[in-house]
Coordinates of C-alpha atoms in Angstrom, one line a residue:
X1 CA -1.0 48.2 81.2
X2 CA -5.4 49.5 79.8
X3 CA -3.1 49.4 76.5
X4 CA -2.1 45.9 76.8
X5 CA -5.7 45.3 77.4
X6 CA -7.3 46.9 74.9
X7 CA -4.7 45.8 72.6
X8 CA -4.9 42.1 73.5
X9 CA -8.1 42.3 72.7
X10 CA -8.3 43.7 69.4
X11 CA -5.7 40.7 68.6
X12 CA -8.3 38.0 70.0
X13 CA -11.3 39.6 68.0
X14 CA -9.6 38.9 64.8
X15 CA -8.8 35.4 65.9
X16 CA -12.4 34.1 67.2
X17 CA -13.3 35.9 63.6
X18 CA -11.0 33.9 61.6
X19 CA -12.1 30.8 63.5
X20 CA -15.9 31.4 62.6
X21 CA -15.0 31.9 58.8
X22 CA -13.0 28.2 59.4
X23 CA -15.9 26.8 61.0
X24 CA -18.7 28.1 58.9
X25 CA -17.1 26.2 56.0
X26 CA -17.3 23.3 58.2
X27 CA -20.1 19.9 57.9
X28 CA -21.6 19.4 61.1
X29 CA -21.0 15.9 61.8
X30 CA -22.8 15.3 65.2
X31 CA -26.7 15.2 65.7
X32 CA -29.0 14.5 68.6
X33 CA -29.7 10.8 69.2
X34 CA -33.2 12.1 68.3
X35 CA -32.2 13.0 64.9
X36 CA -31.2 10.3 63.5
X37 CA -33.9 8.4 61.0
X38 CA -35.9 11.7 61.2
X39 CA -36.1 14.4 58.5
X40 CA -36.8 17.3 60.7
X41 CA -37.9 20.5 59.4
X42 CA -35.5 23.7 59.1
X43 CA -36.1 26.2 62.0
X44 CA -34.7 29.7 61.4
X45 CA -31.6 30.3 63.8
X46 CA -32.2 33.4 66.3
X47 CA -29.7 35.2 67.0
X48 CA -30.1 36.4 71.0
X49 CA -27.6 37.4 73.7
X50 CA -29.0 34.1 76.0
X51 CA -27.1 31.9 77.8
X52 CA -28.1 28.4 76.9
X53 CA -26.5 27.7 73.1
X54 CA -27.3 26.8 69.7
X55 CA -26.6 22.6 69.3
X56 CA -24.6 24.1 65.6
X57 CA -20.7 25.5 67.1
X58 CA -21.0 28.2 63.8
X59 CA -24.3 29.9 65.1
X60 CA -23.3 29.9 68.5
X61 CA -19.5 31.7 67.1
X62 CA -21.6 34.7 65.7
X63 CA -23.7 34.7 69.1
X64 CA -20.5 35.1 70.9
X65 CA -19.5 37.9 68.8
X66 CA -22.5 39.7 68.7
X67 CA -22.1 39.6 72.4
X68 CA -18.5 41.0 71.9
X69 CA -19.7 43.8 69.8
X70 CA -17.7 42.4 67.0
X71 CA -20.8 42.0 64.4
X72 CA -24.0 43.9 64.1
X73 CA -27.4 42.1 65.2
X74 CA -28.2 42.3 61.0
X75 CA -24.7 40.8 60.2
X76 CA -25.4 38.3 62.6
X77 CA -28.7 37.4 61.2
X78 CA -27.9 37.2 57.4
X79 CA -24.8 34.5 59.0
X80 CA -26.7 32.8 61.1
X81 CA -29.3 31.7 58.1
X82 CA -26.6 30.9 55.0
X83 CA -25.0 28.2 58.1
X84 CA -28.5 26.7 59.2
X85 CA -28.8 26.1 56.0
X86 CA -25.7 24.8 54.9
X87 CA -26.4 22.5 57.7
X88 CA -29.5 20.9 56.5
X89 CA -28.3 19.8 52.9
X90 CA -25.5 18.2 54.7
X91 CA -27.0 16.7 57.0
X92 CA -29.9 15.5 54.3
X93 CA -27.2 13.6 52.4
X94 CA -26.2 11.8 54.8
X95 CA -29.3 10.5 55.6
X96 CA -29.2 9.1 52.2
X97 CA -26.4 7.6 51.9
X98 CA -27.0 5.9 55.2
X99 CA -30.9 4.8 53.5
X100 CA -29.1 3.5 50.3
X101 CA -26.8 2.0 52.1
X102 CA -28.4 0.2 53.7
X103 CA -31.3 -1.4 51.1
X104 CA -28.4 -2.5 49.3
X105 CA -27.6 -4.6 52.6
X106 CA -30.7 -6.2 52.9
X107 CA -31.2 -6.9 49.1
X108 CA -27.7 -9.2 49.9
X109 CA -27.7 -10.3 52.5
X110 CA -31.5 -12.1 50.6
X111 CA -30.0 -12.6 48.4
X112 CA -26.3 -14.7 50.1
X113 CA -28.9 -16.5 52.8
X114 CA -31.2 -17.7 49.2
X115 CA -28.2 -19.1 47.3
X116 CA -26.1 -22.0 48.5
X117 CA -22.5 -21.8 49.0
X118 CA -20.1 -20.7 46.4
X119 CA -22.9 -19.7 43.6
X120 CA -23.2 -16.1 42.1
X121 CA -25.7 -14.3 40.7
X122 CA -25.1 -12.6 37.0
X123 CA -28.9 -10.5 35.7
X124 CA -30.1 -12.9 32.9
X125 CA -30.6 -10.8 29.5
X126 CA -33.5 -12.8 27.7
X127 CA -32.7 -13.4 24.3
X128 CA -34.9 -11.2 22.2
X129 CA -33.2 -8.7 24.2
X130 CA -29.7 -10.4 22.9
X131 CA -30.6 -10.2 19.5
X132 CA -31.4 -7.1 19.2
X133 CA -28.3 -5.5 20.5
X134 CA -26.9 -7.5 17.9
X135 CA -28.8 -6.3 15.3
X136 CA -28.1 -2.9 16.0
X137 CA -24.0 -3.5 16.4
X138 CA -23.9 -4.9 13.1
X139 CA -26.3 -1.7 11.6
X140 CA -24.2 1.0 13.2
X141 CA -20.5 -1.1 12.4
X142 CA -22.3 -1.6 8.2
X143 CA -23.1 2.2 8.3
X144 CA -19.5 3.4 8.9
X145 CA -18.3 0.4 6.5
X146 CA -20.1 1.5 3.4
X147 CA -19.8 5.2 4.6
X148 CA -16.1 5.1 4.4
X149 CA -16.1 2.5 1.1
X150 CA -13.4 0.0 3.7
X151 CA -16.7 -2.9 3.9
X152 CA -19.9 -2.6 2.1
X153 CA -21.3 -5.7 1.1
X154 CA -21.1 -6.4 -2.6
X155 CA -18.8 -3.8 -3.1
X156 CA -14.9 -3.3 -3.9
X157 CA -13.5 0.0 -1.3
X158 CA -12.8 2.6 -4.3
X159 CA -9.5 2.3 -4.5
X160 CA -9.6 -1.2 -5.9
X161 CA -12.3 -0.8 -8.1
X162 CA -10.2 0.9 -10.5
X163 CA -7.6 -2.3 -10.4
X164 CA -8.1 -4.9 -12.7
X165 CA -5.4 -8.3 -13.0
X166 CA -5.2 -10.9 -15.5
X167 CA -3.0 -13.4 -16.8
X168 CA -2.6 -16.5 -18.5
X169 CA -1.3 -19.9 -18.5
X170 CA 0.5 -22.2 -20.9
X171 CA 1.7 -25.8 -20.4
X172 CA 3.7 -26.8 -23.5
X173 CA 5.7 -30.2 -24.8
X174 CA 7.9 -29.0 -27.8
X175 CA 9.4 -31.9 -30.3
X176 CA 12.7 -31.1 -32.0
X177 CA 13.4 -33.9 -34.8
X178 CA 16.3 -32.9 -37.1
X179 CA 17.2 -35.0 -40.3
X180 CA 19.8 -35.8 -41.4
X181 CA 22.2 -34.0 -44.4
X182 CA 22.6 -30.5 -40.9
X183 CA 25.1 -29.1 -41.0
X184 CA 26.2 -29.2 -37.0
X185 CA 30.5 -27.8 -38.5
X186 CA 29.1 -24.0 -39.5
X187 CA 26.5 -23.8 -37.3
X188 CA 28.3 -20.7 -35.5
X189 CA 26.4 -19.1 -32.4
X190 CA 27.4 -15.7 -32.7
X191 CA 24.4 -14.0 -30.4
X192 CA 27.1 -17.1 -27.8
X193 CA 30.2 -14.8 -29.6
X194 CA 28.3 -11.7 -29.5
X195 CA 27.4 -11.9 -25.8
X196 CA 30.4 -13.6 -23.8
X197 CA 34.0 -13.2 -24.6
X198 CA 35.4 -12.7 -27.6
X199 CA 36.8 -15.4 -30.1
X200 CA 40.0 -16.7 -31.5
X201 CA 39.7 -16.7 -35.3
X202 CA 43.3 -17.5 -36.0
X203 CA 43.8 -20.9 -37.7
X204 CA 45.9 -21.5 -34.6
X205 CA 42.9 -21.7 -31.8
X206 CA 42.7 -25.7 -31.3
X207 CA 39.3 -25.1 -30.0
X208 CA 35.8 -24.4 -32.4
X209 CA 33.9 -22.0 -31.9
X210 CA 30.4 -22.3 -29.9
X211 CA 27.2 -24.1 -32.6
X212 CA 23.4 -24.2 -32.2
X213 CA 23.4 -28.0 -32.7
X214 CA 21.4 -28.9 -35.6
X215 CA 22.0 -32.1 -35.3
X216 CA 20.2 -34.4 -31.6
X217 CA 16.4 -34.5 -31.4
X218 CA 14.9 -32.9 -28.4
X219 CA 12.3 -33.2 -25.8
X220 CA 10.8 -30.6 -23.6
X221 CA 8.4 -29.9 -21.7
X222 CA 7.9 -26.5 -21.1
X223 CA 5.3 -23.5 -19.4
X224 CA 4.1 -20.5 -19.6
X225 CA 2.8 -18.0 -16.8
X226 CA 2.3 -14.2 -16.7
X227 CA 0.0 -12.2 -14.3
X228 CA -0.7 -8.1 -15.1
X229 CA -2.9 -5.6 -13.9
X230 CA -4.0 -2.3 -14.8
X231 CA -4.5 1.0 -12.6
X232 CA -7.2 3.5 -13.8
X233 CA -5.1 5.6 -12.4
X234 CA -7.4 9.7 -13.6
X235 CA -9.1 11.1 -16.7
X236 CA -7.8 8.7 -18.7
X237 CA -4.9 7.9 -17.9
X238 CA -3.7 4.6 -16.4
X239 CA -0.6 2.2 -15.3
X240 CA 0.3 -1.2 -16.5
X241 CA 2.4 -3.9 -14.9
X242 CA 3.2 -7.5 -16.4
X243 CA 5.4 -10.1 -14.7
X244 CA 6.3 -13.7 -16.7
X245 CA 8.5 -16.2 -16.0
X246 CA 11.4 -17.8 -18.6
X247 CA 14.8 -19.1 -19.0
X248 CA 16.6 -15.5 -19.6
X249 CA 15.6 -12.5 -20.9
X250 CA 15.2 -13.1 -24.4
X251 CA 12.4 -10.5 -26.0
X252 CA 11.0 -13.3 -27.8
X253 CA 10.2 -16.1 -24.8
X254 CA 8.6 -16.4 -21.5
X255 CA 9.3 -20.0 -21.5
X256 CA 10.5 -22.0 -19.1
X257 CA 11.2 -25.7 -19.7
X258 CA 11.1 -28.0 -17.0
X259 CA 14.3 -28.6 -15.7
X260 CA 16.4 -26.8 -17.3
X261 CA 18.6 -23.5 -15.0
X262 CA 20.0 -26.2 -13.5
X263 CA 17.6 -28.3 -12.7
X264 CA 16.8 -30.4 -9.7
X265 CA 13.8 -28.7 -8.5
X266 CA 15.2 -25.8 -9.0
X267 CA 12.8 -22.3 -9.0
X268 CA 12.8 -20.4 -11.7
X269 CA 13.5 -16.2 -12.5
X270 CA 10.7 -14.1 -12.3
X271 CA 11.1 -10.6 -15.2
X272 CA 9.2 -7.6 -16.1
X273 CA 7.0 -8.0 -19.3
X274 CA 5.1 -5.0 -18.8
X275 CA 5.1 -1.5 -17.5
X276 CA 3.5 1.6 -18.7
X277 CA 1.6 4.2 -19.0
X278 CA -0.8 5.3 -21.1
X279 CA -3.0 8.4 -22.0
X280 CA -6.3 8.1 -23.0
X281 CA -8.6 10.9 -23.7
X282 CA -10.7 9.8 -25.5
X283 CA -11.6 6.0 -27.2
X284 CA -10.3 7.4 -30.6
X285 CA -6.2 8.1 -30.0
X286 CA -4.3 7.2 -26.4
X287 CA -0.6 8.5 -25.8
X288 CA 2.1 5.0 -24.7
X289 CA 5.3 5.9 -22.4
X290 CA 6.9 2.4 -21.1
X291 CA 7.5 -0.7 -22.1
X292 CA 4.9 -1.7 -23.7
X293 CA 2.9 -4.0 -25.9
X294 CA 3.2 -4.1 -29.7
X295 CA 1.9 -0.9 -30.9
X296 CA 1.4 -1.5 -34.7
X297 CA -0.7 -4.3 -36.7
X298 CA 0.2 -7.3 -37.6
X299 CA -2.3 -10.1 -38.6
X300 CA 1.2 -12.8 -38.9
X301 CA 4.0 -13.2 -37.0
X302 CA 6.3 -12.5 -40.2
X303 CA 7.7 -9.5 -39.2
X304 CA 7.1 -9.5 -35.0
X305 CA 7.3 -12.2 -32.6
X306 CA 3.5 -11.4 -31.1
X307 CA 4.4 -11.3 -27.5
X308 CA 7.2 -8.8 -27.9
X309 CA 7.4 -5.6 -26.0
X310 CA 8.1 -2.5 -27.2
X311 CA 10.3 0.2 -24.8
X312 CA 9.4 3.3 -25.7
X313 CA 6.6 5.6 -26.8
X314 CA 4.0 5.5 -28.9
X315 CA 1.2 7.1 -30.1
X316 CA -2.5 5.4 -32.0
X317 CA -5.1 7.5 -33.6
X318 CA -8.2 5.8 -35.2
X319 CA -10.8 8.2 -37.4
X320 CA -14.4 6.6 -39.0
X321 CA -13.8 8.2 -42.7
X322 CA -17.9 6.2 -43.0
X323 CA -19.9 4.1 -41.8
X324 CA -18.2 0.6 -40.9
X325 CA -14.9 2.7 -42.3
X326 CA -12.4 3.4 -40.0
X327 CA -8.5 4.6 -41.0
X328 CA -5.9 3.9 -38.2
X329 CA -2.5 5.0 -38.1
X330 CA 0.3 4.5 -35.2
X331 CA 3.9 5.9 -35.0
X332 CA 6.5 5.9 -32.3
X333 CA 10.6 5.7 -31.0
X334 CA 11.8 2.7 -29.4
X335 CA 15.7 3.0 -27.7
X336 CA 17.0 -1.0 -29.3
X337 CA 19.9 -0.3 -27.0
X338 CA 21.5 2.3 -24.6
X339 CA 25.3 3.0 -23.9
X340 CA 26.2 1.3 -20.6
X341 CA 27.3 4.7 -17.9
X342 CA 30.7 3.0 -17.8
X343 CA 31.1 1.6 -21.6
X344 CA 35.1 2.2 -22.2
X345 CA 38.2 0.3 -22.5
X346 CA 39.7 -0.3 -19.1
X347 CA 43.3 -1.6 -20.4
X348 CA 46.1 0.7 -21.2
X349 CA 45.8 1.8 -25.3
X350 CA 48.1 0.4 -27.4
X351 CA 50.7 3.8 -28.6
X352 CA 50.6 3.3 -23.9
X353 CA 47.5 6.1 -23.7
X354 CA 45.2 5.9 -20.4
X355 CA 42.3 3.6 -20.4
X356 CA 39.5 5.3 -21.9
X357 CA 35.9 5.5 -22.1
X358 CA 33.5 5.3 -25.4
X359 CA 31.0 7.3 -27.0
X360 CA 28.0 6.5 -26.8
X361 CA 26.3 4.3 -29.8
X362 CA 22.7 4.4 -28.5
X363 CA 20.4 2.2 -31.4
X364 CA 17.0 3.2 -31.8
X365 CA 13.8 2.6 -34.2
X366 CA 11.5 4.7 -35.2
X367 CA 8.4 3.6 -36.8
X368 CA 4.9 4.5 -38.7
X369 CA 1.8 2.2 -39.8
X370 CA -0.7 3.4 -41.5
X371 CA -4.1 1.6 -42.5
X372 CA -8.1 1.0 -43.1
X373 CA -10.5 -1.5 -41.5
X374 CA -13.9 -2.0 -43.1
X375 CA -16.6 -3.3 -41.7
X376 CA -19.3 -3.3 -44.7
X377 CA -21.1 -6.2 -44.4
X378 CA -22.0 -8.8 -41.4
X379 CA -20.4 -12.1 -44.2
X380 CA -17.9 -9.3 -45.5
X381 CA -14.3 -7.2 -43.8
X382 CA -11.5 -6.7 -43.8
X383 CA -8.2 -4.6 -42.8
X384 CA -4.8 -3.8 -44.4
X385 CA -2.1 -1.2 -43.2
X386 CA 1.2 -0.5 -44.7
X387 CA 4.0 0.3 -41.9
X388 CA 8.4 1.8 -42.4
X389 CA 10.6 0.2 -39.6
X390 CA 13.6 2.6 -40.0
X391 CA 16.0 0.8 -37.2
X392 CA 19.4 3.4 -36.3
X393 CA 22.9 2.7 -35.7
X394 CA 22.2 -1.5 -35.5
X395 CA 25.1 -2.6 -38.3
X396 CA 28.3 -3.0 -37.1
X397 CA 31.5 -0.8 -37.1
X398 CA 34.9 -1.6 -38.8
X399 CA 36.9 -0.4 -36.2
X400 CA 40.3 1.9 -35.9
X401 CA 43.1 -0.5 -36.0
X402 CA 44.4 -2.2 -32.7
X403 CA 46.2 -4.1 -30.9
X404 CA 44.4 -7.0 -29.3
X405 CA 46.8 -9.5 -27.2
X406 CA 43.7 -11.2 -25.3
X407 CA 40.3 -11.9 -24.8
X408 CA 40.4 -8.7 -22.0
X409 CA 41.2 -6.2 -25.2
X410 CA 38.7 -4.3 -26.5
X411 CA 38.2 -2.5 -30.0
X412 CA 36.0 1.1 -30.1
X413 CA 33.5 -0.3 -32.7
X414 CA 32.7 -3.3 -30.2
X415 CA 29.8 -2.0 -28.8
X416 CA 28.2 -2.0 -32.7
X417 CA 27.9 -5.7 -32.3
X418 CA 24.4 -6.5 -31.6
X419 CA 23.2 -7.6 -27.9
X420 CA 20.7 -9.8 -28.5
X421 CA 20.5 -12.2 -31.9
X422 CA 18.6 -15.3 -32.7
X423 CA 20.2 -16.8 -36.7
X424 CA 20.2 -15.7 -39.8
X425 CA 21.4 -12.2 -40.5
X426 CA 25.0 -12.0 -42.3
X427 CA 27.3 -11.1 -40.0
X428 CA 30.7 -9.3 -40.1
X429 CA 34.4 -9.2 -38.2
X430 CA 34.3 -6.0 -36.5
X431 CA 37.9 -5.5 -35.0
X432 CA 40.9 -4.9 -37.4
X433 CA 43.7 -6.2 -35.3
X434 CA 47.2 -4.8 -35.9
X435 CA 49.6 -7.7 -37.3
X436 CA 52.6 -7.5 -35.6
X437 CA 54.9 -9.7 -33.7
X438 CA 52.7 -10.4 -30.5
X439 CA 50.7 -11.9 -32.8
X440 CA 53.1 -13.2 -35.5
X441 CA 51.9 -11.8 -37.8
X442 CA 47.9 -11.3 -37.3
X443 CA 48.2 -15.7 -37.6
X444 CA 47.2 -15.7 -33.9
X445 CA 45.4 -14.0 -31.2
X446 CA 42.7 -12.9 -33.3
X447 CA 39.8 -12.2 -30.3
X448 CA 37.0 -11.0 -32.7
X449 CA 33.0 -9.5 -31.7
X450 CA 30.8 -10.3 -34.8
X451 CA 28.6 -7.4 -36.0
X452 CA 25.4 -6.8 -39.0
X453 CA 26.7 -6.1 -41.9
X454 CA 23.4 -4.8 -43.4
X455 CA 21.9 -1.8 -42.4
X456 CA 17.2 -2.4 -41.8
X457 CA 14.6 0.0 -42.7
X458 CA 12.0 -2.7 -44.1
X459 CA 8.7 -1.7 -45.8
X460 CA 6.0 -3.8 -44.5
X461 CA 2.6 -4.4 -46.0
X462 CA 0.0 -5.9 -44.1
X463 CA -4.4 -7.0 -44.8
X464 CA -6.8 -9.6 -43.6
X465 CA -10.2 -10.3 -45.3
X466 CA -12.5 -12.2 -42.5
X467 CA -15.5 -13.8 -44.0
X468 CA -17.7 -14.6 -41.6
X469 CA -21.4 -15.9 -43.3
X470 CA -21.3 -18.8 -41.0
X471 CA -21.0 -16.9 -38.2
X472 CA -19.3 -17.9 -35.6
X473 CA -17.8 -20.2 -38.3
X474 CA -15.3 -17.4 -40.4
X475 CA -12.9 -18.1 -43.6
X476 CA -10.1 -15.9 -42.3
X477 CA -7.3 -14.8 -44.8
X478 CA -4.0 -12.8 -44.1
X479 CA -0.8 -12.2 -45.3
X480 CA 1.9 -9.9 -45.0
X481 CA 5.1 -8.4 -47.4
X482 CA 8.4 -7.4 -46.2
X483 CA 11.3 -5.5 -47.8
X484 CA 14.7 -4.0 -46.4
X485 CA 14.7 -1.2 -48.1
X486 CA 18.4 -0.5 -47.0
X487 CA 19.5 -4.1 -48.1
X488 CA 22.8 -3.7 -50.3
X489 CA 23.2 -6.0 -52.5
X490 CA 26.8 -5.3 -53.9
X491 CA 28.5 -5.3 -50.1
X492 CA 32.0 -7.1 -50.0
X493 CA 31.7 -11.0 -49.6
X494 CA 35.5 -10.5 -48.2
X495 CA 34.1 -8.6 -45.4
X496 CA 31.1 -11.2 -44.8
X497 CA 31.1 -13.9 -41.7
X498 CA 28.0 -16.3 -43.3
X499 CA 25.9 -16.7 -45.7
X500 CA 28.0 -17.4 -48.7
X501 CA 27.8 -19.4 -51.9
X502 CA 30.9 -22.4 -51.6
X503 CA 33.6 -21.9 -47.9
X504 CA 31.9 -20.8 -45.1
X505 CA 34.3 -18.4 -43.1
X506 CA 34.0 -17.0 -40.1
X507 CA 37.4 -14.8 -39.9
X508 CA 38.5 -11.7 -42.5
X509 CA 41.3 -11.9 -42.6
X510 CA 42.0 -14.1 -45.4
X511 CA 40.1 -14.0 -49.3
X512 CA 37.6 -17.4 -49.7
X513 CA 35.8 -17.7 -52.9
X514 CA 32.2 -17.2 -52.7
X515 CA 29.6 -15.1 -53.7
X516 CA 26.9 -13.3 -51.3
X517 CA 23.4 -14.8 -51.1
X518 CA 21.6 -13.0 -48.8
X519 CA 17.8 -11.5 -48.9
X520 CA 16.3 -9.0 -48.5
X521 CA 12.7 -10.0 -49.2
X522 CA 10.0 -12.2 -46.9
X523 CA 5.9 -12.7 -47.2
X524 CA 3.8 -15.5 -45.4
X525 CA 0.4 -16.5 -46.5
X526 CA -2.0 -18.3 -44.3
X527 CA -5.6 -18.7 -44.0
X528 CA -7.9 -20.0 -40.8
X529 CA -11.7 -21.9 -40.8
X530 CA -13.6 -22.3 -37.7
X531 CA -13.9 -19.3 -34.7
X532 CA -12.1 -15.9 -34.4
X533 CA -11.4 -16.7 -30.6
X534 CA -11.5 -19.5 -28.7
X535 CA -13.5 -18.8 -25.1
X536 CA -15.4 -21.9 -24.5
X537 CA -16.0 -25.5 -24.8
X538 CA -16.0 -26.7 -28.3
X539 CA -14.9 -23.6 -29.4
X540 CA -12.4 -24.5 -32.9
X541 CA -10.5 -23.8 -35.9
X542 CA -8.0 -24.6 -38.4
X543 CA -5.6 -23.4 -39.7
X544 CA -2.3 -23.6 -42.5
X545 CA 0.2 -21.4 -44.4
X546 CA 3.4 -21.2 -45.9
X547 CA 6.4 -18.6 -44.8
X548 CA 9.7 -16.9 -46.6
X549 CA 11.8 -14.6 -44.6
X550 CA 15.4 -14.1 -46.6
X551 CA 18.4 -13.6 -44.7
X552 CA 18.6 -8.9 -44.0
X553 CA 14.7 -8.7 -44.7
X554 CA 14.8 -8.3 -40.9
X555 CA 16.8 -7.8 -37.4
X556 CA 16.3 -11.7 -37.5
X557 CA 16.3 -10.5 -32.4
X558 CA 12.7 -10.0 -33.3
X559 CA 11.5 -12.6 -35.6
X560 CA 9.2 -15.4 -33.9
X561 CA 11.2 -17.6 -32.5
X562 CA 9.2 -21.1 -33.1
X563 CA 9.6 -21.2 -36.6
X564 CA 12.5 -23.2 -37.0
X565 CA 13.9 -22.8 -34.0
X566 CA 13.6 -18.7 -34.8
X567 CA 15.2 -16.2 -36.6
X568 CA 15.8 -15.5 -40.9
X569 CA 17.0 -16.9 -43.3
X570 CA 14.2 -20.0 -43.8
X571 CA 11.3 -21.0 -45.3
X572 CA 8.6 -23.8 -44.6
X573 CA 5.4 -24.6 -43.9
X574 CA 2.6 -24.4 -40.9
X575 CA -0.5 -26.6 -39.9
X576 CA -2.3 -26.7 -36.8
X577 CA -5.3 -25.9 -35.2
X578 CA -7.1 -25.1 -31.4
X579 CA -10.0 -27.1 -29.8
X580 CA -11.5 -25.3 -26.2
X581 CA -12.1 -27.9 -23.4
X582 CA -13.9 -25.6 -21.3
X583 CA -14.4 -21.5 -20.5
X584 CA -11.5 -19.6 -21.6
X585 CA -9.6 -23.5 -21.3
X586 CA -8.4 -24.6 -25.0
X587 CA -6.2 -27.1 -26.4
X588 CA -3.5 -26.3 -29.2
X589 CA -1.0 -28.4 -31.6
X590 CA 0.7 -26.8 -34.0
X591 CA 3.8 -28.6 -36.8
X592 CA 6.2 -26.2 -38.4
X593 CA 8.5 -27.8 -40.6
X594 CA 12.4 -24.6 -42.1
X595 CA 14.7 -25.0 -44.3
X596 CA 17.1 -22.3 -44.9
X597 CA 17.2 -20.0 -48.4
X598 CA 20.6 -19.9 -48.3
X599 CA 24.2 -21.3 -46.7
X600 CA 25.4 -23.6 -45.0
X601 CA 22.2 -26.7 -44.9
X602 CA 20.2 -26.2 -42.7
X603 CA 16.1 -28.1 -41.8
X604 CA 14.4 -28.6 -38.8
X605 CA 10.9 -29.7 -37.2
X606 CA 9.0 -28.4 -34.5
X607 CA 5.7 -29.5 -33.0
X608 CA 3.9 -28.1 -30.2
X609 CA 1.3 -29.1 -28.3
X610 CA 0.5 -27.1 -25.7
X611 CA -2.6 -26.7 -23.3
X612 CA -3.8 -22.7 -22.3
X613 CA -5.6 -20.6 -19.8
X614 CA -7.0 -17.4 -19.0
X615 CA -8.4 -14.9 -16.9

């Protein structure tokens, strides 16, 4: 029984020690009423075996454990000091919280008593403080914006400062006036045939071929709008992109006629007019790839439409030979036509074979130019150049013998026809159609396409003289001479479709009497008096010139589209002038009178009245 009591005593000591530890870590929550509102000085606790107890429960527990022999006097003293300090800290914190709460309550009560019911109090901030706060916030935000280049005063972000936008707009009245005597019957529109279904040239076909209008006068109101950008990318590398309007994808017109394209205020098309990279590591040299401006200097529109775009690759360079005298060179390769990926004949061949795909027939232009420009003094300058252009595979080719039962059938040289043309070049039928019972011995079902009868390798000499003695009024003389070095004057007239004396023929299945009268030469001379460029109010100039362009001197698809309504086989004169009506705004007037050189009779007068603006 004694042993059980001894074990019970040990268990009770462990339990009491645990309670002591828990009590020592708990805050003091009870104080004498006399201590409220006072800040008593802490008194060192005394460990005693006396009977009176401390108001601190932790100290009482320690004294009890000492009395029972669980703790020594030294151990108890340390625990008592720690418990006393913790109790003092807790009392001080509670007192401070009580005082602050009381003060806040008194202030709130006083404010509520002094204010009418429903009134709320807002802390007043002086106006000078408000202004200072706004200014500090503004300065901080603007400092960050300037550092990050996204909202600097009067300054674009870094990326935007490397992009330049430009554009122009033109409104035009065009009057087209035909004299009497034009041959409407033989004004064949070969471009309409070649870009559509083949035409049945047999005599049994009751329908006429498509023709150009050469008898009915027209009035048109047109506009041209272009918007472009040039982005400086890195170390001489730039990218350019330009959009333009236009009724179609013609390479020689960006004009849109009001009321066309369906009329009824229909919206108009937008085309990608320029898209190229340009690398210019130094001012004297550049490389360009994409759809670019004409890389060759051309002072007139004899050879090239002024705003034509070139697809391909070009290099340009210049070198100062002596002071005021600079040589320049340009060259490039340009795809004129690329064979469609799926080009072929998707019908059974006449010999019973399967549908076939056609080999590629890509057309290219290879060109080079060399010239010299000189400014000997302020009163005199000149520029001359020579260029050579080699059009590869633009000539039509006669097909292998083929059977054609309908307009849906094809032959193996159909791809040699031009995909775009104006008028003037000499044409030849492309299909060698087999005569059999299916076409009544060749008298019916003669569905034809037409290709260019000549090859084209024109040589061009260009020159310009500028007399600036009366600057800003200048006298400028321009001239160009053109000869197609690949022209074949001995071509058989019985295989041609136009540009013949005597009877005009569109079918080559029968021989028609007549001689080939196509031409290989072209030239243009003009004079301009006035300001070289119209930039300001009352800037002006007037000009006049004469133009002669043989039928096969140049591919008619790429020459000027205004004189004679476009194309080759034309001669005539032009006069006009420009007048500035504001900064970068000017009026233009131009009259062009053209006649055909050979072939069927044709003449037309064209009037342009323009309002131009650029930025």
